[in-house]
Amino acid sequence: MKHYLLIVVLCFLNLAHTQNCTYTLLGEIKDFHDGTPMSGATIYNETSNTYTSADINGKFTIENLCNGKLVLIISHVGCETKRVEVDIDGDTYQEINMEHHLEELKEITVTTDSKIEKTSIQQTVSKKQIETFSDKSLGDALNTISGVSSLNTGNTIVKPMIHGLHSSRLLIINNNVRLFDQEWGYEHAPNIDINASGRIDVIKGANSLMYGSDAIGGLILIRPENYAVKDSLFGSTSLALNTNGWGGNINSEIVKTNKNGFYTKIQGSYKTFGDFESQNYYLSNTGIKSINASARIGFKSFEKGFDAYYSFVDNTFGILRASHIGNVGDLVRAINSGEPQYISDFSNTINNPKQSIFHHLGKIEAYKRFKEFGKLTLQYDFQINRRKEFDLRRGDKANVPVVDLRLFTTSLQPNLRIDAYENLKINTGFLLRYQQNDAISGTGTTPLIPDYDKYDFGFYAIGAYNLNLLTEISAGFRYDFSRIEASKRYRVTDWDETYNYDELFPEFNTGVIEDSRYFTNPEFSFHNISANLGYARHMRNDFEFIFNYGLASRMPNPSELFSEGLHHSAARIEIGQLTMEKEIANKFMASLERKHQNFGFTISPYYKYISNFIQLIPIGTTTTVRGAFPVWEYNQTNAQIFGVDIDLYKTISNNFNYTGSLSLLRGDNLSEDIPLINMPATNFSNSITYNNEKLNQLSIGLTQKTVLQQNRFPDYNFFTFDPVLQQEVYVDISSTPETYTLFNFNSSARFKVFKTKTLKVAFNVENLFNVSYREHLNRLRYFADELGRNFNIQLKINY
């Protein structure tokens, strides 16, 4: 027994000798980005329940440590608290990196002051504003921004315009994916459900190089919400009901976030409307049905993460029945008539003519941060767009579309953001993209645009430098290479005689003739260079001055190169030209801003000179088996667009606020010394709002908007022979409608329900005084008035 006691005592003495608690930890706390020391950081020793702090060099010392695991909690002002486990094995050195840029980990409250870059000229539609347009389109929501208007086909197909430019001249970025959905068409609206977005930024200046070289008009950036890293489950359901069209929208979403960084979101919406109504009559066959769904899953930590996203849009738009005309004679009668040639009772059914569009979008994005260097992001995405356009047809072709296009797009985009330098930030990356268009056979018509394959490669570098606390400059460069390979049939007479392509492009002709048509393989390559310079200066009294210069290049889109066919609902034949060259734009824009709680304003003048500007204009008529139709042809000219956007706000009292805006624009065809076609008219708006936070966050507002008559337009009117009247008739397609003023009323309040939930109730009236008017940028203005009065009720519950 004594021997056993002796052994135990010796083991204990040996353990005490080996457990030498005299070791020291030398720690050093640095900024993750640039390695600068972080003085004043607090270090809590969880093992011994003691505190220490870092000195001016970011260093700290903890003494009298034993070998083993040491747990430290590091905190610093402006940083996320960090838990660190250190393995002590004798005297130990440990470097600890902290992150200052917590906005990427926490939920962001979006305001109009939040910019992509300090030198960008930008306006934002917040999540709160998006909610008021839950049953409307992207174009409707953006129409509230000065300098932004829309090109409409009826009241449901709305294409955004920035400073008079639209379609391929605007970049629409949805969840960091550039949207491709046959956007070249004047009557093709973006297939986006705005309910799935967290904010929408409109970039009017030149800061768009990261997304493409061809943003001659500007950039529309649709961003998702950024969620806090915490354990939470929340969601919302909203319902909008309207009297005009007797329909509405329901949207629901649910979000799960986790403290470990994982998050998921599921969202869906359904919209349905019947025939809309003007002041005096129903607009027959103008209903809409839309089904949208999206899903998002990801992981977010400071050093690494990923985001996977998928969305599906299924839109069906009715086209005003009265806009389907057989020939120019019908068009003349429609223009000279005060109301549509076809009016029926209200119906929820969508008949031909109509559009049916499916759009799938998917992406996966991953990022990794590197200490004292930057952030590397890699994104892969794809899109599938299927567009069908149905006309009034008889017999076995009644339900066969006259246009059936399937567009597949896929791209790979790495991006490197270098932020290791205190005053300098650099973004660089490249793009690989493949696109395939398939003009589905069996429509019984000549495809409006042909089959083609398109290949894109680009790279860019953008830098932003803080000269001092008040001044920042930015500069960027981008190069893009694009190649398009098409397969198209041309009538022999057109190829050899009308367009003289036999001499201009003999290499495209395969020599194969089928049904009096050549089979050709047009192939084009384009090299585009773009650049930008930006300057921002913060001044006293809340003033800020911003200047942008941008050089942008845009290759002709497939419609401008290859169009050949009849757009039935528009009763016109559209012709593209293989001789189209790329557009080159020089853009200058400045902005003087004052941002103050009581009074602020923004004045933004701009000037754009565009060489080889591509426009679609009428050139005469042609006779087909169905009658005489106007012929619209793409051509090129030198153009300039200039104007000014003005916004202001004033806090009248604690409860009353005023906002106003004014947009002036002028577009000139310099080659022919005439105005440009389809330029927005001068417009201005005023709004006064009453807010009472204490009374259920009550808000009551009245908005007035006036659009002046556009008196500057090119005269493309013409005479044509009417076989019914057996005489020449004058076709006035250029004259514009008169000035109009609309008033809208809006109100909302929030109520607590089910103890912890909130219910938002909104009541709005659009076109309050039921004004009868027509908008000259609506392609169907020849046939009917715009919408009359609409009562709207919105309910939203957060849970």
CSV table of C-alpha atoms in Angstrom, one decimal, residues 696-697 749-761 796-798:
chain,number,residue,atom,x,y,z
A,696,ASN,CA,-50.3,54.8,-36.7
A,697,GLN,CA,-47.7,56.2,-39.0
A,749,ALA,CA,-51.4,53.7,-42.0
A,750,ARG,CA,-49.9,50.9,-39.9
A,751,PHE,CA,-51.7,48.9,-37.2
A,752,LYS,CA,-50.5,46.4,-34.7
A,753,VAL,CA,-52.3,43.0,-35.0
A,754,PHE,CA,-51.8,39.7,-33.2
A,755,LYS,CA,-49.6,41.4,-30.6
A,756,THR,CA,-46.3,41.3,-32.5
A,757,LYS,CA,-47.4,41.7,-36.1
A,758,THR,CA,-48.0,44.9,-38.2
A,759,LEU,CA,-50.6,45.5,-40.8
A,760,LYS,CA,-50.2,48.3,-43.4
A,761,VAL,CA,-53.3,49.6,-45.1
A,796,LYS,CA,-49.6,44.2,-46.2
A,797,ILE,CA,-49.0,42.1,-43.1
A,798,ASN,CA,-45.5,41.5,-41.7
